[in-house]
Tab-separated table of C-alpha atoms in Angstrom:
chain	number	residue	atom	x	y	z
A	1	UNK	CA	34.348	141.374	-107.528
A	2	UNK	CA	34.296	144.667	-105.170
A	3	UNK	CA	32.909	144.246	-102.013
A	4	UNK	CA	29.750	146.606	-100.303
A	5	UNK	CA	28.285	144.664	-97.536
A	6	UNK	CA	24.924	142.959	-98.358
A	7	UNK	CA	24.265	145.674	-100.402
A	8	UNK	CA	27.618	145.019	-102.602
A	9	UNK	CA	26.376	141.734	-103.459
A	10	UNK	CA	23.094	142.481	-103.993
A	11	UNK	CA	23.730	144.855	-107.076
A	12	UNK	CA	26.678	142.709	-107.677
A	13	UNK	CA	24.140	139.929	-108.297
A	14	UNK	CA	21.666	141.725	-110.586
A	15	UNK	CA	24.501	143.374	-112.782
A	16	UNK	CA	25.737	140.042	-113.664
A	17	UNK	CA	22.252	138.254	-114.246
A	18	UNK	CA	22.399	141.684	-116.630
A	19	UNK	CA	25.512	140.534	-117.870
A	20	UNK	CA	24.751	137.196	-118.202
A	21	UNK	CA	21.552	137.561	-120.637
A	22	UNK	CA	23.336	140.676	-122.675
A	23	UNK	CA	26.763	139.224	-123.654
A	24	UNK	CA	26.447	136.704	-126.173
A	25	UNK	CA	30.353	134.678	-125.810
A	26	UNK	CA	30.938	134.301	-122.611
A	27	UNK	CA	29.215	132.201	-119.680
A	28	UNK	CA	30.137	133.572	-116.424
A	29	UNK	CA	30.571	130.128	-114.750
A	30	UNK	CA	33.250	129.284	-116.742
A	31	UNK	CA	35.547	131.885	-116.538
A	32	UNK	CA	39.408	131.822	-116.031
A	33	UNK	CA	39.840	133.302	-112.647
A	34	UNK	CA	37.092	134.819	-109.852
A	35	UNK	CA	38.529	137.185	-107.542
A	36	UNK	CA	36.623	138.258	-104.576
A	37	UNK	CA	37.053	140.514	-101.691
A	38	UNK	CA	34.965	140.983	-99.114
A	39	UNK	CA	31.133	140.847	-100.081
A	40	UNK	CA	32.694	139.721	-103.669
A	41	UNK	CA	33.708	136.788	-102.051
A	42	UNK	CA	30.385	135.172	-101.967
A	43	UNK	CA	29.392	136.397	-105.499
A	44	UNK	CA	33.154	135.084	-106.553
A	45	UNK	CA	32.885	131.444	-104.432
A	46	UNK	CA	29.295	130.862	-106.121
A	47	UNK	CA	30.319	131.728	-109.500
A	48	UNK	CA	33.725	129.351	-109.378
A	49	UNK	CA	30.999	126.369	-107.623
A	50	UNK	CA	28.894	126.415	-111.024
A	51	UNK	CA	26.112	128.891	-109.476
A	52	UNK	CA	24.784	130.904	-111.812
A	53	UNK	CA	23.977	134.933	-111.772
A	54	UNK	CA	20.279	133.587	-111.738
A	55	UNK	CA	20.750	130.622	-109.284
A	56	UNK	CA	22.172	133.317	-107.277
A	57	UNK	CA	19.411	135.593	-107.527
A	58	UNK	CA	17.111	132.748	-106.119
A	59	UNK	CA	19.556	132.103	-103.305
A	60	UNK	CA	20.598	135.092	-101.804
A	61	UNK	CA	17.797	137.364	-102.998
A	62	UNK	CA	14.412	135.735	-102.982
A	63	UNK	CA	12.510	135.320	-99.789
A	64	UNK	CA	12.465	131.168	-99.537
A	65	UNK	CA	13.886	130.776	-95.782
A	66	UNK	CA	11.784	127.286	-96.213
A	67	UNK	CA	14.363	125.821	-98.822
A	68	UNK	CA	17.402	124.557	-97.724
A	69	UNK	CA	19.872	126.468	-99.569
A	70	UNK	CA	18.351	129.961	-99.689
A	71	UNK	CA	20.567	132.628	-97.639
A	72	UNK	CA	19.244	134.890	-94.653
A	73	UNK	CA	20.998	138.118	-94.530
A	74	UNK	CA	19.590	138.158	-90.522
A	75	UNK	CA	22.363	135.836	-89.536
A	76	UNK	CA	25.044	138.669	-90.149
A	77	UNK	CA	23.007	140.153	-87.610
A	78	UNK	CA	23.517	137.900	-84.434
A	79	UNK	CA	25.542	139.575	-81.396
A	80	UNK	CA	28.723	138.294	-81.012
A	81	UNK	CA	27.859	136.683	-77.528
A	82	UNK	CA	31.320	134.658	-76.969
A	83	UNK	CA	33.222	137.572	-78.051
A	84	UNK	CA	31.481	139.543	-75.589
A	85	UNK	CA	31.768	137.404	-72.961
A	86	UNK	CA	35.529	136.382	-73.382
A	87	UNK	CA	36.010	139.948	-73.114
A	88	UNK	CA	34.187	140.411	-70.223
A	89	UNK	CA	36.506	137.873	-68.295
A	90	UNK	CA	39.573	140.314	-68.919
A	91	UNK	CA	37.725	143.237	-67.182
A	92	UNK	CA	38.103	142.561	-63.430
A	93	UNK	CA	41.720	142.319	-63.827
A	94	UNK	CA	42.140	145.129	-65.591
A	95	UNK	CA	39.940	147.036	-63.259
A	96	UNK	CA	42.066	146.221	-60.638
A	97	UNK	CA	45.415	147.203	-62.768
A	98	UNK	CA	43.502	150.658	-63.467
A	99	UNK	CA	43.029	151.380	-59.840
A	100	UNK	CA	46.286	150.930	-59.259
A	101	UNK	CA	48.011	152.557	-61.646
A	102	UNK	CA	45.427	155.622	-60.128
A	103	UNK	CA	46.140	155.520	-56.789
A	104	UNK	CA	49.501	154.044	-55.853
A	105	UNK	CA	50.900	153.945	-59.364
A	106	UNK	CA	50.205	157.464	-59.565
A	107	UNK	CA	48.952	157.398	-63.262
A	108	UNK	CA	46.993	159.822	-64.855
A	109	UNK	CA	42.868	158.468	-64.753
A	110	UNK	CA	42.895	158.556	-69.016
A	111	UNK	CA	46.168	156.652	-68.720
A	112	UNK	CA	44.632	154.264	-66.487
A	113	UNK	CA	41.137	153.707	-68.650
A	114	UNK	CA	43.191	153.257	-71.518
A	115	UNK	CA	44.484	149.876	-69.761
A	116	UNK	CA	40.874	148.876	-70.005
A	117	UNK	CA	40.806	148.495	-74.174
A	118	UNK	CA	41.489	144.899	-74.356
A	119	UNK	CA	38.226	144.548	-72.641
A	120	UNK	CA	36.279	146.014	-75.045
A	121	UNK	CA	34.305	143.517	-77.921
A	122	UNK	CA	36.729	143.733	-80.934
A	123	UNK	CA	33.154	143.046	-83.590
A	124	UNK	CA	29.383	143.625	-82.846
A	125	UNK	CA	28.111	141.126	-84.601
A	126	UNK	CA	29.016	137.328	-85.935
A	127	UNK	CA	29.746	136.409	-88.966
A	128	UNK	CA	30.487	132.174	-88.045
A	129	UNK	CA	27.177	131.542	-89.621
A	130	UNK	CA	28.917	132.481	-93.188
A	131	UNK	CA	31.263	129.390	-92.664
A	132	UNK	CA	28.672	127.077	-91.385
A	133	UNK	CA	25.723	128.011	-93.853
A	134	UNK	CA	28.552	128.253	-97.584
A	135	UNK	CA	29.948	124.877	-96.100
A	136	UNK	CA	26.105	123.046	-96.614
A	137	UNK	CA	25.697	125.514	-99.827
A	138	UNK	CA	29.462	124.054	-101.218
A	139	UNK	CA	28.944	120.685	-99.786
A	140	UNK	CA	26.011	119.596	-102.651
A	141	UNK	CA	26.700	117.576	-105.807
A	142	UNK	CA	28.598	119.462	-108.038
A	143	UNK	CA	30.247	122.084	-105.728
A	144	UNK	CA	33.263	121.832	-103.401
A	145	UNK	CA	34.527	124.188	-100.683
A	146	UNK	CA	37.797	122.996	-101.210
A	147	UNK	CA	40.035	125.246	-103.715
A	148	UNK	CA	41.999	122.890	-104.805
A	149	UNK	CA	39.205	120.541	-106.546
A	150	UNK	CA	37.506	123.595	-108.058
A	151	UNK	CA	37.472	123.495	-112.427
A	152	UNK	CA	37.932	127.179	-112.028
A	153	UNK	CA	40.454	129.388	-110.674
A	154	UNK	CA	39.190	130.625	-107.503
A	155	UNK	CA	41.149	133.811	-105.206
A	156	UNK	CA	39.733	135.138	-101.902
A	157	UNK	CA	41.605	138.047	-100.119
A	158	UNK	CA	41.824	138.886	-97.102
A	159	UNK	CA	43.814	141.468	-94.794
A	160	UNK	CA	46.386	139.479	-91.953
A	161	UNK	CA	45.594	141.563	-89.027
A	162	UNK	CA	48.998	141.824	-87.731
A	163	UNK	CA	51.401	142.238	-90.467
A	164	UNK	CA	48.505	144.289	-92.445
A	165	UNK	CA	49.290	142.447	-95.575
A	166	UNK	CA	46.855	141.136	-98.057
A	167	UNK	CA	46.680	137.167	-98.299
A	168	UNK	CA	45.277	135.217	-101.004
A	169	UNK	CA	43.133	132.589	-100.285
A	170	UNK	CA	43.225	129.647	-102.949
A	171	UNK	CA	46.907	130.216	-103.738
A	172	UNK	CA	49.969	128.381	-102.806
A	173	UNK	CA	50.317	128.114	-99.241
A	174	UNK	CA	46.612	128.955	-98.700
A	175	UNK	CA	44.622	126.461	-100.890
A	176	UNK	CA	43.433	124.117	-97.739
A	177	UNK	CA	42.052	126.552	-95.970
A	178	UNK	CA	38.251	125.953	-96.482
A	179	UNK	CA	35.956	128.656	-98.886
A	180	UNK	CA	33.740	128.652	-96.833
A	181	UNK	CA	36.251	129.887	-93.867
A	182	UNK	CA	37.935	132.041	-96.531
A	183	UNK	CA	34.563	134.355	-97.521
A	184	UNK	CA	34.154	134.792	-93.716
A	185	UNK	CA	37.564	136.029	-93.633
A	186	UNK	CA	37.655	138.136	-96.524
A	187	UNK	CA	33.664	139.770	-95.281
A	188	UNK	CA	35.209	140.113	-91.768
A	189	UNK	CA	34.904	144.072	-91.764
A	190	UNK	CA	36.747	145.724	-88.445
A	191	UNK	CA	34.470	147.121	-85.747
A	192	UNK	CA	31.373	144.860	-87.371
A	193	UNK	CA	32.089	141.659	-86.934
A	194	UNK	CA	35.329	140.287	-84.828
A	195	UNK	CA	38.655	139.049	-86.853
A	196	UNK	CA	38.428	135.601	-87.681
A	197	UNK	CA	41.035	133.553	-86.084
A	198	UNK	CA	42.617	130.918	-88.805
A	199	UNK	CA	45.377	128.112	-87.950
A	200	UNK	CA	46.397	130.842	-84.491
A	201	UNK	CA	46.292	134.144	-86.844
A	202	UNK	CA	43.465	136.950	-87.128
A	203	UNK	CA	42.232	137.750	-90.292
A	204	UNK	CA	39.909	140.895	-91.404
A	205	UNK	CA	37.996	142.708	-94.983
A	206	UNK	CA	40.466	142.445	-97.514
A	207	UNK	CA	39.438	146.064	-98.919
A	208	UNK	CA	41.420	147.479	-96.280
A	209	UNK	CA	44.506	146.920	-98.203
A	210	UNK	CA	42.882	147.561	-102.292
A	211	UNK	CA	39.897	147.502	-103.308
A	212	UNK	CA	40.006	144.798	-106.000
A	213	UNK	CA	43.311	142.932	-105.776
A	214	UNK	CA	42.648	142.557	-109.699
A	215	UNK	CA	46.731	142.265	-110.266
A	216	UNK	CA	46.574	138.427	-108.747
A	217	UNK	CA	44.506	137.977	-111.972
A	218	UNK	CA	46.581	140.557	-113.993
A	219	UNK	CA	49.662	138.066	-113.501
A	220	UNK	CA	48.442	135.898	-114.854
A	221	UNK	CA	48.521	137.161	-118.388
A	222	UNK	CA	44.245	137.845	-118.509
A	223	UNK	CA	43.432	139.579	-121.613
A	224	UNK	CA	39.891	140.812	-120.460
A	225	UNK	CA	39.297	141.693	-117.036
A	226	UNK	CA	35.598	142.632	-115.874
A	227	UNK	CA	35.357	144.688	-112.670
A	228	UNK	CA	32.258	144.543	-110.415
A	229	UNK	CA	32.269	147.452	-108.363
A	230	UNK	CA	29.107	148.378	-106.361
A	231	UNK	CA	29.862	151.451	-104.029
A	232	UNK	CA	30.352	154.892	-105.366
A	233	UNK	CA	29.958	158.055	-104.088
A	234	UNK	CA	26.728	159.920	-104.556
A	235	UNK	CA	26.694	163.015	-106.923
A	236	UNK	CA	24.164	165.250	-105.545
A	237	UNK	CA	25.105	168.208	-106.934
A	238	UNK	CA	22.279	168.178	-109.536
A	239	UNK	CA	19.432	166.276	-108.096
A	240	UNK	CA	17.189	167.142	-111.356
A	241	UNK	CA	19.906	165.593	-113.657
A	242	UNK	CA	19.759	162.975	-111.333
A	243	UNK	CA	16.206	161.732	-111.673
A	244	UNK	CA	16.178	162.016	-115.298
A	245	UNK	CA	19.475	160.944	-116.407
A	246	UNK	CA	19.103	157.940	-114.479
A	247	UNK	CA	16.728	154.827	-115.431
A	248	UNK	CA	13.153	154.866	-115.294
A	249	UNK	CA	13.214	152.646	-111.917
A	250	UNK	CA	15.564	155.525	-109.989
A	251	UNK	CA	14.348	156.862	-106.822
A	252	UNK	CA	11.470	159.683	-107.639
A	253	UNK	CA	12.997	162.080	-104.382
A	254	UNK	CA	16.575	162.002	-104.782
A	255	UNK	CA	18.972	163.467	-101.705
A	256	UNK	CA	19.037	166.985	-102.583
A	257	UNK	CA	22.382	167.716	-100.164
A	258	UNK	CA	24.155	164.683	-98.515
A	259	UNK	CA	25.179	166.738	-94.958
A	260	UNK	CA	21.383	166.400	-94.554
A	261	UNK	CA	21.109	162.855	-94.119
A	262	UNK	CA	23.207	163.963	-90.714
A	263	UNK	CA	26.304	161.565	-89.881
A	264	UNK	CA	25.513	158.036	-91.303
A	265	UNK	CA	24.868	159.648	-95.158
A	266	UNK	CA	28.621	161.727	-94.034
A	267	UNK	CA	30.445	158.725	-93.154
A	268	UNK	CA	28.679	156.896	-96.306
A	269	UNK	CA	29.899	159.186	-98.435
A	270	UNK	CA	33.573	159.784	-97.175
A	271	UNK	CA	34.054	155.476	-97.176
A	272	UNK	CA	32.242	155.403	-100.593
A	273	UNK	CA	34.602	158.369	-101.840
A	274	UNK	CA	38.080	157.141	-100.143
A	275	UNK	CA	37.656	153.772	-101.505
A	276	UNK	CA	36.589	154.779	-104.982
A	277	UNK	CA	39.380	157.252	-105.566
A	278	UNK	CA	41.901	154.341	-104.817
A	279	UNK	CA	39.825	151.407	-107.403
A	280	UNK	CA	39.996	154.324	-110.089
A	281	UNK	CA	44.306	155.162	-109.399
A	282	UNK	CA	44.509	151.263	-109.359
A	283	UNK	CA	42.544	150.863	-112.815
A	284	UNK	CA	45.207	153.590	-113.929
A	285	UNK	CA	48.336	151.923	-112.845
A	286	UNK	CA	46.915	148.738	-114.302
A	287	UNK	CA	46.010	149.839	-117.605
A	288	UNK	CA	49.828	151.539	-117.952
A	289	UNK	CA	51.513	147.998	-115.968
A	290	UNK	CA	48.994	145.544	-118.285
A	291	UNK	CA	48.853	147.398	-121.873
A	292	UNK	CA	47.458	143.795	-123.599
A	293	UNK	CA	44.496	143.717	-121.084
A	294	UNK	CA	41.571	144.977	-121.772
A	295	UNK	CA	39.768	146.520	-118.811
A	296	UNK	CA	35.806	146.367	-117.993
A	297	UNK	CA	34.611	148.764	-114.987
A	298	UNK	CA	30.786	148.234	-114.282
A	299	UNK	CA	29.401	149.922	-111.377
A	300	UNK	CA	26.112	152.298	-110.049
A	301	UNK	CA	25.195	155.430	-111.919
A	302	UNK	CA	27.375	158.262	-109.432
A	303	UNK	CA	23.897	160.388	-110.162
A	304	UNK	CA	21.376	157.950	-108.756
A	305	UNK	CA	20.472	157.944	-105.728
A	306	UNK	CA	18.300	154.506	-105.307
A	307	UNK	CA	21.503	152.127	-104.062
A	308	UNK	CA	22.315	155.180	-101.807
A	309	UNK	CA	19.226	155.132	-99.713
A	310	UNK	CA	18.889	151.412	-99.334
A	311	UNK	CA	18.098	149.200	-96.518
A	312	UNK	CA	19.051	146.119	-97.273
A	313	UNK	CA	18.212	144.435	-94.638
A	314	UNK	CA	14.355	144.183	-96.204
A	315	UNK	CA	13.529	141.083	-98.216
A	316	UNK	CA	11.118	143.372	-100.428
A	317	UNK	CA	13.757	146.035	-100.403
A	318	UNK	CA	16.674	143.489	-101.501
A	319	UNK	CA	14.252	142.084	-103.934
A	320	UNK	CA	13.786	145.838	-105.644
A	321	UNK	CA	17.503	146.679	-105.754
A	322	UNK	CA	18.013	143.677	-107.562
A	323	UNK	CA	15.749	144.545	-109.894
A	324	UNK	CA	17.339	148.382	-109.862
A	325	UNK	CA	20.905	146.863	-110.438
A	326	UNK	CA	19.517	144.533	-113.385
A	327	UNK	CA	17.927	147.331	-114.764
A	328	UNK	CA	20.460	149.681	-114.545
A	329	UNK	CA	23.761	147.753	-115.626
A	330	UNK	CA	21.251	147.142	-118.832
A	331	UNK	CA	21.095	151.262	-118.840
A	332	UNK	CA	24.616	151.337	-118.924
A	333	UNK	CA	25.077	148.262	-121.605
A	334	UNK	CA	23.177	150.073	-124.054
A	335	UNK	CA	24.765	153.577	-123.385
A	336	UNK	CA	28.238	152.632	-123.637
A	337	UNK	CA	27.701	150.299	-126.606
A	338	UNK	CA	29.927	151.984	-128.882
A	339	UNK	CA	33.004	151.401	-126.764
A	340	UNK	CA	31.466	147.902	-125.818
A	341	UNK	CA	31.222	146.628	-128.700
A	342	UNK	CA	34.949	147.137	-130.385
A	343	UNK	CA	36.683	146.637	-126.752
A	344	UNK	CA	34.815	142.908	-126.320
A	345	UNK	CA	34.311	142.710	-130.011
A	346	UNK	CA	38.179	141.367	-129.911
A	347	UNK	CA	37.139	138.614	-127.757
A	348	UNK	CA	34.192	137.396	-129.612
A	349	UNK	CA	31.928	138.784	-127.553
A	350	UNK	CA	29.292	140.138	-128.948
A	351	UNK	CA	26.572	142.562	-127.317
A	352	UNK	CA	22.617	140.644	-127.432
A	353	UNK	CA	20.846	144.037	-128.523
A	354	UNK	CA	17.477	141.200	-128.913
A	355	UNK	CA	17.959	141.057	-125.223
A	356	UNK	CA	18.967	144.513	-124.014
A	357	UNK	CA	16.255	146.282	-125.817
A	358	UNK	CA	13.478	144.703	-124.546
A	359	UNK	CA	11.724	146.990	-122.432
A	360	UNK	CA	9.864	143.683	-121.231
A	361	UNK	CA	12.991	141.865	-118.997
A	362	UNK	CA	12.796	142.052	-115.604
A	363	UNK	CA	14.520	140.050	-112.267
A	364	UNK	CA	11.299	140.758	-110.601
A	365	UNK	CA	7.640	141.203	-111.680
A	366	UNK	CA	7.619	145.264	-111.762
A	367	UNK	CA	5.061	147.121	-109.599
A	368	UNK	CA	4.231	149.582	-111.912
A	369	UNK	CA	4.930	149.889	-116.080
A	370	UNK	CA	7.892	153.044	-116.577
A	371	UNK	CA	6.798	156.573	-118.116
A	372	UNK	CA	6.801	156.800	-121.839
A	373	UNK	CA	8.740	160.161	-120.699
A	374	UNK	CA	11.427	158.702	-118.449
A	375	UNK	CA	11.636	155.817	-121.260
A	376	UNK	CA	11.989	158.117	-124.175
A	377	UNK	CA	14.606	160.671	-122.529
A	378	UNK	CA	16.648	157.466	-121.610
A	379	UNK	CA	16.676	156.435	-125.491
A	380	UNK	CA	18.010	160.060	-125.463
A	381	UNK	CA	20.520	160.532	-123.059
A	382	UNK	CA	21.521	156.323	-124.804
A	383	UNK	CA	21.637	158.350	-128.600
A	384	UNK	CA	23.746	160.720	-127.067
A	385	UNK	CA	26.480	158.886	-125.174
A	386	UNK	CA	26.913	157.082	-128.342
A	387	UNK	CA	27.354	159.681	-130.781
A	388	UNK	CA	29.894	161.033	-128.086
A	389	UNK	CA	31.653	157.918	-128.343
A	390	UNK	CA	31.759	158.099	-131.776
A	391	UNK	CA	33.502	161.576	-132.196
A	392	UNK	CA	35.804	161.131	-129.693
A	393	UNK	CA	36.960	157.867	-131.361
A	394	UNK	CA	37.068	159.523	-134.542
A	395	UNK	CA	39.025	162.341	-133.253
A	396	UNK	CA	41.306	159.948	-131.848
A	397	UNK	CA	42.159	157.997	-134.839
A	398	UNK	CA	42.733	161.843	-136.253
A	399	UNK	CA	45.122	162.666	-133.989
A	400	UNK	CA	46.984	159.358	-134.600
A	401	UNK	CA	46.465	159.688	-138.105
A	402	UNK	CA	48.075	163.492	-137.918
């Protein structure tokens, strides 16, 4: 489980309530081994607890502030007051070190503003609410926050600030530290929220040193690994492909060039591409290092443009791209059955085609019924992926054959 901010888990959590009703084989709470990083991490922790992709949902998604265990995305949105003001003590000191290294130090005046740095708020915002409100959520019936009493396998990575290594919460040496503590860690992205201190060292987002970490599961001899990745860059090179290639609940006014959605959409796009290129040359290296594993990548459609332009900071707007993500991992299911069905075909699992062609499923109530059009050039562009699938299998076992 990739991480994306709120928006990671949010598609994260309607592609596997997808999953969940479309495989027939496997139950996703009682899986082998959950690795999450960053955002993952809370997907991954509630999984390994016995949550399910549609307890989840209810949780994280749906707006019920009024029961105890639902989650309020506004608390990653509280300033981080006693970083700011621990900061704040350092300043007049430093001030006074500046002025002097000005005047009678004879320093240069960048020189001496640099000396000011350690004054400056090292996160905007807190994230101390994770470990408070996933200790209650853990703390039920049922559910621990301790790794070492889970049934499951449980991993949670994180990046050690000073060495810049990756460290794996839930493995030897770092099973007592709390999951709760450990998700905080693992979400703690730089400049956002401040590192998160743990036994007198900093931690930070564990994407900063892979994307997945999927070898701690590869080790371990796995012989079906399924990737949740949620950010991807956005291919807006043909905006009209994009509408209609896309499902029927894609954005009607996709972006037609990404410079004009001015800096933020720029900086979107470079993250989204920089940390996509290194998941895909990690899936590579894996599938050559791990021959006997077979590898599952779901993530967005690279042509649609609806995850792109979220704000997921809106309970309606969550609520929608929930539905999107549901909707559109379903897309995907059906148009990369083929290959589906003879990779997880060899571990009895077995695609629910009852279940993935009913046009009737939905997370959400929908606001409005799709096109027949967008529905029928969807069967299309389905018929078509399929019979590609086909030749190039065929031509395959040619080639072998020859």
């Amino acid at each position: 489980m990739a991480g994306g901010g709120p928006l990671g888990a949010i598609y994260e959590i309607g592609a596997l309530c997808a999953l969940q009703e479309s495989l027939n084989g496997i139950h996703f709470n009682r899986l082998q081994h959950y690795v999450g990083v960053s955002a993952g991490g809370f997907i991954a922790a509630g999984l390994a607890n016995g949550i399910s992709p549609m307890q989840l949902f209810s949780l994280f998604i749906e707006d019920r502030k009024h029961q105890a265990e639902a989650f309020d995305p506004a608390w990653l949105l509280k300033p981080a007051f006693s970083e700011f003001f621990s900061r704040s003590l350092l300043l007049p000191e430093l001030l006074l070190q500046g002025a002097w290294n000005s005047t009678l130090g004879r320093k240069s005046l960048m020189r001496a503003l640099e000396r000011l740095s350690p004054s400056l708020p090292t996160g905007i915002f807190s994230n101390a609410q994770i470990d408070v409100e996933l200790t209650k959520l853990f703390s039920r019936p049922g559910r621990s926050n301790d790794f070492r009493q889970l049934k499951n396998r449980l991993t949670l990575v994180a990046t050690h600030l000073d060495s810049s290594t990756a460290v794996a919460f839930g493995r030897g040496g770092w099973d007592h530290i709390p999951i709760s503590k450990a998700v905080q860690a693992s979400a703690a992205l730089p400049g956002l929220f401040p590192p998160v201190e743990i036994e007198g060292q900093h931690f930070v987002d564990g994407a900063l040193i892979k994307t997945m970490h999927a070898s701690i599961a590869l080790d371990e001899g796995v012989d079906l690994m399924l990737c949740l990745n949620p950010l991807v860059p956005f291919d807006a090179s043909d905006p009209v492909l994009a509408s209609e290639s896309a499902t029927p609940w894609a954005s009607p006014n996709p972006i037609p060039r990404i410079a004009e959605g001015g800096l933020p959409a720029v900086l979107s796009q470079t993250f989204r591409s920089l940390i996509h290129s290194r998941l895909l040359l990690g899936l590579k290296s894996y599938e050559q290092a791990y021959p006997r594993t077979d590898i599952v990548l779901i993530e967005p459609d690279h042509r649609d443009p609806e995850l792109y332009l979220a704000n997921t900071f809106s309970y309606s707007q969550r609520r929608h791209l929930a539905e999107h993500a549901y909707q559109q991992t379903r897309q995907l299911l059906r148009s990369r059955q083929t290959n589906l069905a003879a990779k997880l075909g060899y571990h009895g699992i077995t695609l629910n085609h009852a279940a993935l062609d009913d046009e009737r499923r939905h997370l959400c109530a929908p606001k409005r019924p799709a096109a027949r059009v967008s529905r029928s050039l969807t069967k299309l562009h389905n018929l078509m992926n399929n019979l590609t699938q086909v030749v190039q299998s065929l031509e395959h076992q040619g080639r072998a054959t020859w």
